[in-house]
Short mmCIF file of C-alpha atoms in Angstrom, two decimals:
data_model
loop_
_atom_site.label_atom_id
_atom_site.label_comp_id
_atom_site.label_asym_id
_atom_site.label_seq_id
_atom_site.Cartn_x
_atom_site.Cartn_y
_atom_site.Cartn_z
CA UNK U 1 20.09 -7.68 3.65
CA UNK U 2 17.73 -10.48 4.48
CA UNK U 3 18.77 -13.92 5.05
CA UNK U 4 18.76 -16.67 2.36
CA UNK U 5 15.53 -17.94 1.66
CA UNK U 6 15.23 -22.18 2.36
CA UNK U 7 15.63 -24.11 -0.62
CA UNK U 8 12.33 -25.81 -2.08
CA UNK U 9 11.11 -28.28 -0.01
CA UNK U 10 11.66 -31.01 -2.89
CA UNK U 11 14.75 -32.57 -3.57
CA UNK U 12 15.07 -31.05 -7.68
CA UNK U 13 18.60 -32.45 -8.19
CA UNK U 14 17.94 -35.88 -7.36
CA UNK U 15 17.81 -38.02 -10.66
CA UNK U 16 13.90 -38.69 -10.87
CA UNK U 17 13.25 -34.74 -10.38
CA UNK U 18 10.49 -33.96 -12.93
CA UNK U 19 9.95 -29.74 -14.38
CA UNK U 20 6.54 -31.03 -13.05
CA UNK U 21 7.72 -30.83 -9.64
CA UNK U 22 8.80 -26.64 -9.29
CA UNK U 23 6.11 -25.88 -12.38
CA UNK U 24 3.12 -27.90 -11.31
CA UNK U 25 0.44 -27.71 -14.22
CA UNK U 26 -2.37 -25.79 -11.80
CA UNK U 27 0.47 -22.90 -11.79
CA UNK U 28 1.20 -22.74 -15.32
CA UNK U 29 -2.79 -22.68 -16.23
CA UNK U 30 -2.77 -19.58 -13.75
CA UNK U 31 0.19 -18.29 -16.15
CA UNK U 32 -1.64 -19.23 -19.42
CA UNK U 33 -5.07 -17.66 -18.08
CA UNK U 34 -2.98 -14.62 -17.63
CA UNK U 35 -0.84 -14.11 -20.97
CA UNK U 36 -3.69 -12.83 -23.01
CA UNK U 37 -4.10 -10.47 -20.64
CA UNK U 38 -0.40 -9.42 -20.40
CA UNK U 39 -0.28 -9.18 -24.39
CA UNK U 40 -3.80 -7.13 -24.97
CA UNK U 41 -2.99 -4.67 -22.42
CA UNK U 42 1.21 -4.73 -22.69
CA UNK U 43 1.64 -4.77 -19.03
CA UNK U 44 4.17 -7.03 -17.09
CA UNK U 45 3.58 -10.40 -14.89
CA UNK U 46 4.27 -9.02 -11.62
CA UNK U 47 1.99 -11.65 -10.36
CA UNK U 48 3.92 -14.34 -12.27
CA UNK U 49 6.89 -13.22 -11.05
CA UNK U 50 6.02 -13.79 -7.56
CA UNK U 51 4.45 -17.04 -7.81
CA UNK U 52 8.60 -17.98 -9.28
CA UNK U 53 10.01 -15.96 -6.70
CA UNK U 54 7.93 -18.28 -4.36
CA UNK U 55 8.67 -21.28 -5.23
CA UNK U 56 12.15 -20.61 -5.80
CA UNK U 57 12.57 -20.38 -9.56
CA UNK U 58 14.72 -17.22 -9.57
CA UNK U 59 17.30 -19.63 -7.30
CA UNK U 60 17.59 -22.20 -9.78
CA UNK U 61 20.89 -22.24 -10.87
CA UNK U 62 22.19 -21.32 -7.19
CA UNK U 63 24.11 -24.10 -5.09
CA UNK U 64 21.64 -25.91 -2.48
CA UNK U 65 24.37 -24.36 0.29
CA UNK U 66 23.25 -20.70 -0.42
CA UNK U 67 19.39 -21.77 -0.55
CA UNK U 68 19.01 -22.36 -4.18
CA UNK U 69 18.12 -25.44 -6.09
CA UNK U 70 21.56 -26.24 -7.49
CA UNK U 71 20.06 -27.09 -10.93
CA UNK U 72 22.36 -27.49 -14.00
CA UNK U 73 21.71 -26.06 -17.55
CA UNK U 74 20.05 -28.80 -18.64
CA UNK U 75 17.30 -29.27 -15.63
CA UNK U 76 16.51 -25.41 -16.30
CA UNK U 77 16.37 -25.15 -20.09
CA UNK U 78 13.55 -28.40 -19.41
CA UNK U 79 11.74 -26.08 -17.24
CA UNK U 80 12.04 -22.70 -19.46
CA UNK U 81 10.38 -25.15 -22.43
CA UNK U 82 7.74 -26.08 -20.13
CA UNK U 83 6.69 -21.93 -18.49
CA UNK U 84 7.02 -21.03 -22.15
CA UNK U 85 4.73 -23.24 -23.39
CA UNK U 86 2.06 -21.51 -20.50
CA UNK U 87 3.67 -18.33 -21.29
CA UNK U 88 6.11 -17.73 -23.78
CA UNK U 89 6.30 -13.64 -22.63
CA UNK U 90 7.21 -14.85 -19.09
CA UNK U 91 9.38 -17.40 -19.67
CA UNK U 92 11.59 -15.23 -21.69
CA UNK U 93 11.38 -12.31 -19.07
CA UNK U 94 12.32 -14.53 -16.44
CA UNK U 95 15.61 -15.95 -18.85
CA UNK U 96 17.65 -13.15 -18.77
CA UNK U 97 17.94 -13.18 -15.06
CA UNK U 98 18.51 -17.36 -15.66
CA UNK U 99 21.26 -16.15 -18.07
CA UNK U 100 23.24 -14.45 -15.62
CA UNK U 101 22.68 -16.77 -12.68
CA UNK U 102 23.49 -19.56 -14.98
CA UNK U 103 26.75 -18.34 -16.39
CA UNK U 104 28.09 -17.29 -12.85
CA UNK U 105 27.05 -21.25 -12.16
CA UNK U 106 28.86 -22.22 -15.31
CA UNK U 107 32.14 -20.64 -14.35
CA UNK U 108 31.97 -21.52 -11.03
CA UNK U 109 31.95 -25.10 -12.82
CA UNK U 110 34.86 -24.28 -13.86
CA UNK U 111 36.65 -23.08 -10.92
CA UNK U 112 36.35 -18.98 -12.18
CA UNK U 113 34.54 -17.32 -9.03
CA UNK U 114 34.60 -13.86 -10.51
CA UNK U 115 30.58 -13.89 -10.80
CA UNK U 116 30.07 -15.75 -7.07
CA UNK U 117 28.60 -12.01 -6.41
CA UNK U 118 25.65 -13.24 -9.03
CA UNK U 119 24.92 -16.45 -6.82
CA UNK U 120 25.04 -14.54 -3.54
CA UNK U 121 22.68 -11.77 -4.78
CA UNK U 122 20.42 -14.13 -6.71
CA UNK U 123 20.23 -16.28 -3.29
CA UNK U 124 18.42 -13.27 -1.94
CA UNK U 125 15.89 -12.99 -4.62
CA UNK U 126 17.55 -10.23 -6.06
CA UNK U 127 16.44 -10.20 -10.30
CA UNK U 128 19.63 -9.64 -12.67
CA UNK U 129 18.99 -7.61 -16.29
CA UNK U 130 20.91 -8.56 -18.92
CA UNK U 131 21.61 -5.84 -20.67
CA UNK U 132 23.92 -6.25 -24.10
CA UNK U 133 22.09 -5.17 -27.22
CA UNK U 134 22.65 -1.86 -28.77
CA UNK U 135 21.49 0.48 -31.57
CA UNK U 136 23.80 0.12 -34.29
CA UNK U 137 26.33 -2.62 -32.59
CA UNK U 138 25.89 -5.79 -35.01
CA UNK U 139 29.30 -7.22 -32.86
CA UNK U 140 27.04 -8.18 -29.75
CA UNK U 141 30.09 -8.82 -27.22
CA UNK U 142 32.97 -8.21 -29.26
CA UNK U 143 32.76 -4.41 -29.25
CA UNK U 144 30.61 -1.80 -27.32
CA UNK U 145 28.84 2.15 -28.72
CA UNK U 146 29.18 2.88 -24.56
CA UNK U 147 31.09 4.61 -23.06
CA UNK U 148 33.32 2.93 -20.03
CA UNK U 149 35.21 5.66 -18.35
CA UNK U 150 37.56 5.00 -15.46
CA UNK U 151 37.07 6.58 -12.23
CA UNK U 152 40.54 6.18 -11.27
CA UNK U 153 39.71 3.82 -8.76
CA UNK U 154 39.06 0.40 -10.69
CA UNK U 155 35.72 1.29 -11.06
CA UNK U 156 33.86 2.73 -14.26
CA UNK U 157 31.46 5.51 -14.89
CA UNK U 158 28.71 3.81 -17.74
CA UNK U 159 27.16 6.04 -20.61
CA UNK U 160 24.95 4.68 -22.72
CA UNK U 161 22.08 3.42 -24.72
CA UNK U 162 20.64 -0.25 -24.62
CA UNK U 163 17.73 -1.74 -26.12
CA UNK U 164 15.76 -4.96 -25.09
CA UNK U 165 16.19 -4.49 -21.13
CA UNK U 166 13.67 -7.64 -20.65
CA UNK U 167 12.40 -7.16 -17.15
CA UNK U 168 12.69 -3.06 -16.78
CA UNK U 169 9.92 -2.98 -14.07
CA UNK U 170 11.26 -4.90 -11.79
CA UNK U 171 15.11 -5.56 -12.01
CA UNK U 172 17.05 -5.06 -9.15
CA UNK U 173 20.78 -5.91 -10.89
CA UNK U 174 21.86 -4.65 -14.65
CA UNK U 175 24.26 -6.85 -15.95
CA UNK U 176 26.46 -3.27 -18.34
CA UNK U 177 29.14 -3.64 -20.61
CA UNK U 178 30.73 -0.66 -22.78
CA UNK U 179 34.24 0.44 -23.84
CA UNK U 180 36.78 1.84 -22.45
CA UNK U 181 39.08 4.21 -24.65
CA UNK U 182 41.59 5.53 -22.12
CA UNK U 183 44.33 3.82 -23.51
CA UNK U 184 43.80 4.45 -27.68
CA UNK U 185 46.54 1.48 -28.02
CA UNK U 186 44.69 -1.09 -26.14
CA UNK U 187 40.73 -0.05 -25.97
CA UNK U 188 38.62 -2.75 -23.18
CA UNK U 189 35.39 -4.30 -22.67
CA UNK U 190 34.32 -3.64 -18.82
CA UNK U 191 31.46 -6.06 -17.37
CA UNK U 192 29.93 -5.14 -14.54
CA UNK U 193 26.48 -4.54 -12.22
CA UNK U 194 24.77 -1.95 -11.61
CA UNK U 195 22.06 -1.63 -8.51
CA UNK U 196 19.19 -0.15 -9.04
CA UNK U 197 18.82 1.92 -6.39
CA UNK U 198 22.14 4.13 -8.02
CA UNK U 199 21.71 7.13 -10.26
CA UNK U 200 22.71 8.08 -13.45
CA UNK U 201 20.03 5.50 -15.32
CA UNK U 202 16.54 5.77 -16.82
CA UNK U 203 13.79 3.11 -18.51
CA UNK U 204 12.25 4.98 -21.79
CA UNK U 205 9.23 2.94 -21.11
CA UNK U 206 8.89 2.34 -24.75
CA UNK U 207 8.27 -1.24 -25.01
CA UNK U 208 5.62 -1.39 -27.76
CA UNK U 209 6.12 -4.48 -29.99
CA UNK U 210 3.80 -6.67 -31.83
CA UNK U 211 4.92 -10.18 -29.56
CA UNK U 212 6.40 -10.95 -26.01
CA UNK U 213 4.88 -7.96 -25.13
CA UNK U 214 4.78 -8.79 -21.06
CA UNK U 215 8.92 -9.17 -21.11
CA UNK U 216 8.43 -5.04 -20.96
CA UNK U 217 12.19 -4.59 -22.17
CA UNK U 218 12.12 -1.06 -22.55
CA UNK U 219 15.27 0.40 -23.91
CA UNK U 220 17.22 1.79 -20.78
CA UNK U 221 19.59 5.03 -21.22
CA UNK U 222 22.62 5.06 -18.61
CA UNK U 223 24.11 8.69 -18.10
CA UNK U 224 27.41 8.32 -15.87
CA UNK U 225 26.20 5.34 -13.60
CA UNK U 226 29.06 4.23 -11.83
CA UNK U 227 29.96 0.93 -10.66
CA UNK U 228 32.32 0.08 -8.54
CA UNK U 229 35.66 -1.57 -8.51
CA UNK U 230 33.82 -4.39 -6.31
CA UNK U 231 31.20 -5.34 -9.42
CA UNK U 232 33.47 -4.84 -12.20
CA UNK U 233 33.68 -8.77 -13.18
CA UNK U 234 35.40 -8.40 -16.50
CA UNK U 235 38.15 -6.03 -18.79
CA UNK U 236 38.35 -7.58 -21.69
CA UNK U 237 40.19 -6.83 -24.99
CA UNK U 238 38.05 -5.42 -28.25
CA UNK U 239 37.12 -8.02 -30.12
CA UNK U 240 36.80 -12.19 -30.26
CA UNK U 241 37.42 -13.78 -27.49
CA UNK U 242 37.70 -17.04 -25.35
CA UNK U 243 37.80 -15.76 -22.30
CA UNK U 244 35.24 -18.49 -20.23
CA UNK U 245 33.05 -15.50 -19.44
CA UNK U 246 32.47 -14.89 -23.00
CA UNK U 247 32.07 -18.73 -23.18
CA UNK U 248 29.39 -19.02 -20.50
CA UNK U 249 27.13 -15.76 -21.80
CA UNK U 250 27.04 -17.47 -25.31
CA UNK U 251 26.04 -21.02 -23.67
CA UNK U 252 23.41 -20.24 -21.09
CA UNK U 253 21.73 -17.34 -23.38
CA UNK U 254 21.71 -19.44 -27.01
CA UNK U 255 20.74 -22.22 -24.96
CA UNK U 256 18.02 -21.29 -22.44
CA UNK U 257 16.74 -18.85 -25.42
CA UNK U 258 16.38 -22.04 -27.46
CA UNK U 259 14.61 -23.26 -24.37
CA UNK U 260 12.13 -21.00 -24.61
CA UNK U 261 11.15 -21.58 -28.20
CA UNK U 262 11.24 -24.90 -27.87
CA UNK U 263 8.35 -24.71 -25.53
CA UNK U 264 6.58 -22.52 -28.02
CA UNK U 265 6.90 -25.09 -30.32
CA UNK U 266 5.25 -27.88 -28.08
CA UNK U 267 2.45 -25.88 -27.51
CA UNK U 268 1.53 -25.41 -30.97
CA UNK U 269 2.02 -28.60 -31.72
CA UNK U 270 -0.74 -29.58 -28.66
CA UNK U 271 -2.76 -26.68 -29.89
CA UNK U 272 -2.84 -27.69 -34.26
CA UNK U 273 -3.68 -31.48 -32.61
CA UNK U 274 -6.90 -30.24 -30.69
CA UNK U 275 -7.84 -28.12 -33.39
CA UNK U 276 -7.62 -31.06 -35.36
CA UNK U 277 -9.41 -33.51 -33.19
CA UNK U 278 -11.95 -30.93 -32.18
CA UNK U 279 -13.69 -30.03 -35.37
CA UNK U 280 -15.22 -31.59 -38.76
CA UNK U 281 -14.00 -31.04 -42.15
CA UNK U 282 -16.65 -31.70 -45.33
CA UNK U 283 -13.67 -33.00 -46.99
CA UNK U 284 -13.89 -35.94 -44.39
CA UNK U 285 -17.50 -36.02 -45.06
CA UNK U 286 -18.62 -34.66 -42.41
CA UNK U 287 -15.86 -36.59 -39.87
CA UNK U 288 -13.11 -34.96 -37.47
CA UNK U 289 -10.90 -33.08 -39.25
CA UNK U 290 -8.06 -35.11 -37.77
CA UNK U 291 -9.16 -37.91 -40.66
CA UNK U 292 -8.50 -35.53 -43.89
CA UNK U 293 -4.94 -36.39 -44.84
CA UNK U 294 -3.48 -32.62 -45.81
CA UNK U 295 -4.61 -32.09 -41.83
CA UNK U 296 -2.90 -35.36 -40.78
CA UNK U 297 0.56 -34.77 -43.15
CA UNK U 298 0.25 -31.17 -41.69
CA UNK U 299 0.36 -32.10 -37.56
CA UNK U 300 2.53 -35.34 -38.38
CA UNK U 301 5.14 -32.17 -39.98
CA UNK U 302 4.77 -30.27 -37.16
CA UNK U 303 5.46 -33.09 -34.81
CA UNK U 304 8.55 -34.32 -36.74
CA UNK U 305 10.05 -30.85 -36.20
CA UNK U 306 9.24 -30.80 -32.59
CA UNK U 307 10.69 -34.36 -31.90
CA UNK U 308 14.01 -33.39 -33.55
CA UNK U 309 14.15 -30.07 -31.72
CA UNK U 310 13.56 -31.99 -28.00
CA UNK U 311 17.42 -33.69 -28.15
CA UNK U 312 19.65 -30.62 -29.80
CA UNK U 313 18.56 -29.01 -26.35
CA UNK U 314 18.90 -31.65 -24.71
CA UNK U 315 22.07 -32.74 -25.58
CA UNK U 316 24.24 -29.23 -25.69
CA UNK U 317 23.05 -27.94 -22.32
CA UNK U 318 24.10 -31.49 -21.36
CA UNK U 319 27.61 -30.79 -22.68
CA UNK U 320 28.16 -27.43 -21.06
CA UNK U 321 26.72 -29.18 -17.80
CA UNK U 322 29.67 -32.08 -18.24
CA UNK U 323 32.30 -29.76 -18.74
CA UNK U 324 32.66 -31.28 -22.45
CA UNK U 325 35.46 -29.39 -24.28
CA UNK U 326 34.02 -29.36 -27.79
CA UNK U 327 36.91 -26.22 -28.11
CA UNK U 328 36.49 -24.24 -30.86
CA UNK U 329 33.39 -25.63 -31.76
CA UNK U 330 31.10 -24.29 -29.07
CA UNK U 331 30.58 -21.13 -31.09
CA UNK U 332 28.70 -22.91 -33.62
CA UNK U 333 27.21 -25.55 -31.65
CA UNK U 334 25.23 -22.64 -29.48
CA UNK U 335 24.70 -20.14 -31.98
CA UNK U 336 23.68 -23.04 -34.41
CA UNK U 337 20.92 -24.39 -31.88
CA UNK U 338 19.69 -21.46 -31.05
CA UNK U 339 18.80 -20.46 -34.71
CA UNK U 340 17.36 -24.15 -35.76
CA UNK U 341 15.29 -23.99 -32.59
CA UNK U 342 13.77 -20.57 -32.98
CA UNK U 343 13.38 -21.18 -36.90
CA UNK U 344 11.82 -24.76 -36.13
CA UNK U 345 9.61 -22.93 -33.64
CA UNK U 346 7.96 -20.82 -36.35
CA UNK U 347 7.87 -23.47 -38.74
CA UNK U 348 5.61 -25.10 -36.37
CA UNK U 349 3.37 -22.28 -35.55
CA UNK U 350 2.82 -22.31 -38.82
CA UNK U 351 1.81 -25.30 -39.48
CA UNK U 352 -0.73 -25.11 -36.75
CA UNK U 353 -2.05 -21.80 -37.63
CA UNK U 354 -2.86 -23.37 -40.98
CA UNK U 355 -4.81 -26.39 -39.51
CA UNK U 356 -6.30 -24.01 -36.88
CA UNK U 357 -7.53 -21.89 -40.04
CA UNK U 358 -9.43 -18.70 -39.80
CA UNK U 359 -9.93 -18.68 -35.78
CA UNK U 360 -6.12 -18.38 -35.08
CA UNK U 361 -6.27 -14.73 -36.78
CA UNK U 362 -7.86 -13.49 -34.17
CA UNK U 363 -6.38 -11.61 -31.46
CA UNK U 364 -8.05 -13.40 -28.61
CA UNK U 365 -6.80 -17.02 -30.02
CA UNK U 366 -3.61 -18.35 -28.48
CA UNK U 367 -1.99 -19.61 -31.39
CA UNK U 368 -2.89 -15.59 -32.69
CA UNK U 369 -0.39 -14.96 -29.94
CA UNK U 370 1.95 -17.04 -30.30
CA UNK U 371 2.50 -16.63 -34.46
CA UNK U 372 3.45 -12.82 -32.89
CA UNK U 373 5.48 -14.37 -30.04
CA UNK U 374 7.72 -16.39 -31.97
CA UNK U 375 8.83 -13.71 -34.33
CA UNK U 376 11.13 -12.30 -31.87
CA UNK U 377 13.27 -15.23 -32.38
CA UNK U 378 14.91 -14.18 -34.91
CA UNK U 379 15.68 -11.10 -33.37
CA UNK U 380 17.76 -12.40 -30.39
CA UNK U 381 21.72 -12.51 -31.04
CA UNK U 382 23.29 -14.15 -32.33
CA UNK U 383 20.17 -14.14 -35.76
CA UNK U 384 20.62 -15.72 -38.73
CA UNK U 385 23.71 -14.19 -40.71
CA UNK U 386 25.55 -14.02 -37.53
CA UNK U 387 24.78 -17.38 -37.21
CA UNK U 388 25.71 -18.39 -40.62
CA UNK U 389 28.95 -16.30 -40.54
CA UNK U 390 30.11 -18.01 -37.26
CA UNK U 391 29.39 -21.64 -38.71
CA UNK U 392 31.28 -20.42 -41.80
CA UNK U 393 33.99 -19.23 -39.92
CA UNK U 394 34.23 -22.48 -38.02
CA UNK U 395 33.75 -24.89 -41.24
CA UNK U 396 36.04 -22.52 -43.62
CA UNK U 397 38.21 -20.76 -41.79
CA UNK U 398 37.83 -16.81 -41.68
CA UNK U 399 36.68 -14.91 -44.24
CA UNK U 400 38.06 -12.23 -46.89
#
């Protein structure tokens, strides 16, 4: 295994870091110059990826002492807003291997060491899958359709189907879970990784959707991949729970996801504002359309939405960086953002497609791309009912 990589030659912890400074703008108008491409032809950003892998990106959330940047959530969900607003396809890609480095950062927050393997690997430049959602599995985390079967030695044998493996070209590290029904009385949730050089698991290639087409998360079939003891980071009991691991997926993934959409929803703002400043309207008589006042109540919507969207990011990736104990509350405070900031996000694509008009329907237009892009917010756990059920739960205590 190669040694550690150095750590950017900036200082990004220090308190007048800037996104600007690891995601200078001549690199993201390389990534923006790219996307189209990406989408027409529903390939992945290899060359994206190693422009990050460069500069450090994929060592974000590791400690400055193993070669990483030691950012906290809040310093990367400002940078996943600002790549998604380039690239909305890569940025999201490139988040499920931020999830995973950023909850083993959270925990380790928190004195729990048990994914210090995640921070060691990721020091190395090694990319982490994050591999959760199933066909048929509406539970997310609390329950599991694969199979975990001991192999007698602490380690489990994985069979399986999972759907949404963002990054299937190039991962290196599969973050499984599944369920383990040795013990009828007392069925488990195992965690663990899987490298990719094992056997016993296959990409279906079938990544075909109508947005985020470049995150190429094919569905990926496991057939008795075994990990061992050594990765196994978590055996956890069916159902709810508040373990911190559970904790720190649920934080870093509704919150970097938010990220993401966030950025989307900047960029259409900054898109519906040249459209509007860039062409005439007859209704103005002739004047930029930026002077008819259906345009101007239009943009000024869009803009309202973005500027309350900026602080709920802010301020709950702020929390989990502080160690606040908002107790049982965190459920709904993540799943809650994550939800108003990917339903915000197509609010505002919206409202920019309208003042774009006719040219946005075209496949070739950005903003065409991004009212496709943005749909797949709503299909990222936890969506809407689950959302709604959780904040229900929380407000009214459980259900019937």
């Amino acid at each position: 295994m190669p040694a550690p990589k150095p750590a950017p030659p900036s200082d990004p912890t220090r308190a007048s870091w800037s996104p600007g400074e690891l995601l200078p703008d001549e690199l993201l108008e390389r990534f923006r110059g790219r996307a189209a491409d990406h989408d027409r032809e529903n390939t992945f950003p290899h060359d994206d990826l190693a422009e990050l892998r460069e500069r450090g990106y994929l060592r974000a959330f590791v400690p400055e002492h193993r070669g990483g940047a030691g950012l906290g959530l809040e310093q990367v969900a400002s940078l996943q807003s600002r790549l998604a607003a380039a690239a909305p396809a890569t940025a999201l890609a490139v988040n499920m291997h931020l999830v995973w480095t950023g909850c083993a950062a959270v925990l380790h927050a928190r004195g729990d060491d048990s994914l210090d393997l995640v921070l060691e690997d990721a020091a190395h430049d090694e990319v982490f899958a994050f591999w959760v959602s199933e066909p048929g599995n509406d539970l997310v985390l609390s329950d599991s359709v694969t199979s975990a079967e001991p192999t007698g030695d602490g380690g489990y044998r994985f069979t399986g189907t999972k759907v949404s493996t963002s990054l299937s070209p190039v991962w290196t590290r599969l973050g499984v879970f599944g369920r383990d029904d040795s013990d009828p009385e007392a069925p488990a949730l195992v965690h663990g990784f899987v490298h990719r050089e094992q056997p016993g698991h296959a990409s279906l290639g079938d990544w075909d959707t109508i947005g985020m087409r470049a995150t190429q998360s094919h569905t990926t079939r496991l057939t008795g991949v075994e990990v061992p003891a050594s990765r196994i980071v978590r055996r956890l009991p069916v159902g709810p729970s508040d373990d911190p691991f559970v904790f720190a997926v649920f934080a870093v993934f509704e919150t970097t996801v938010a990220a993401v959409y966030r950025g989307i929803a900047r960029r259409a703002l900054e898109l519906a504002v040249e459209s509007a400043l860039g062409t005439t309207s007859r209704r103005a008589g002739g004047a930029a359309r930026a002077l008819d006042p259906v345009v101007r109540w239009r943009v000024a919507d869009a803009g309202l939405a973005v500027d309350g969207l900026e602080p709920q990011v802010d301020r709950v990736a702020r929390d989990v960086d502080e160690l606040v104990d908002h107790g049982a509350d965190w459920p709904r405070l993540v799943v809650g953002l994550k939800t108003r900031a990917t339903g915000t996000a197509r609010a505002v694509v919206e409202q920019a497609v309208t003042v774009a008009g006719g040219s946005s329907y075209r496949s070739s237009s950005e903003l065409g791309r991004l009212q496709r892009d943005v749909l797949a917010g709503r299909f990222h756990p936890s969506n809407t009912d689950s959302a709604h059920a959780t904040i229900a739960a929380a407000l009214l205590g459980p259900g019937s």
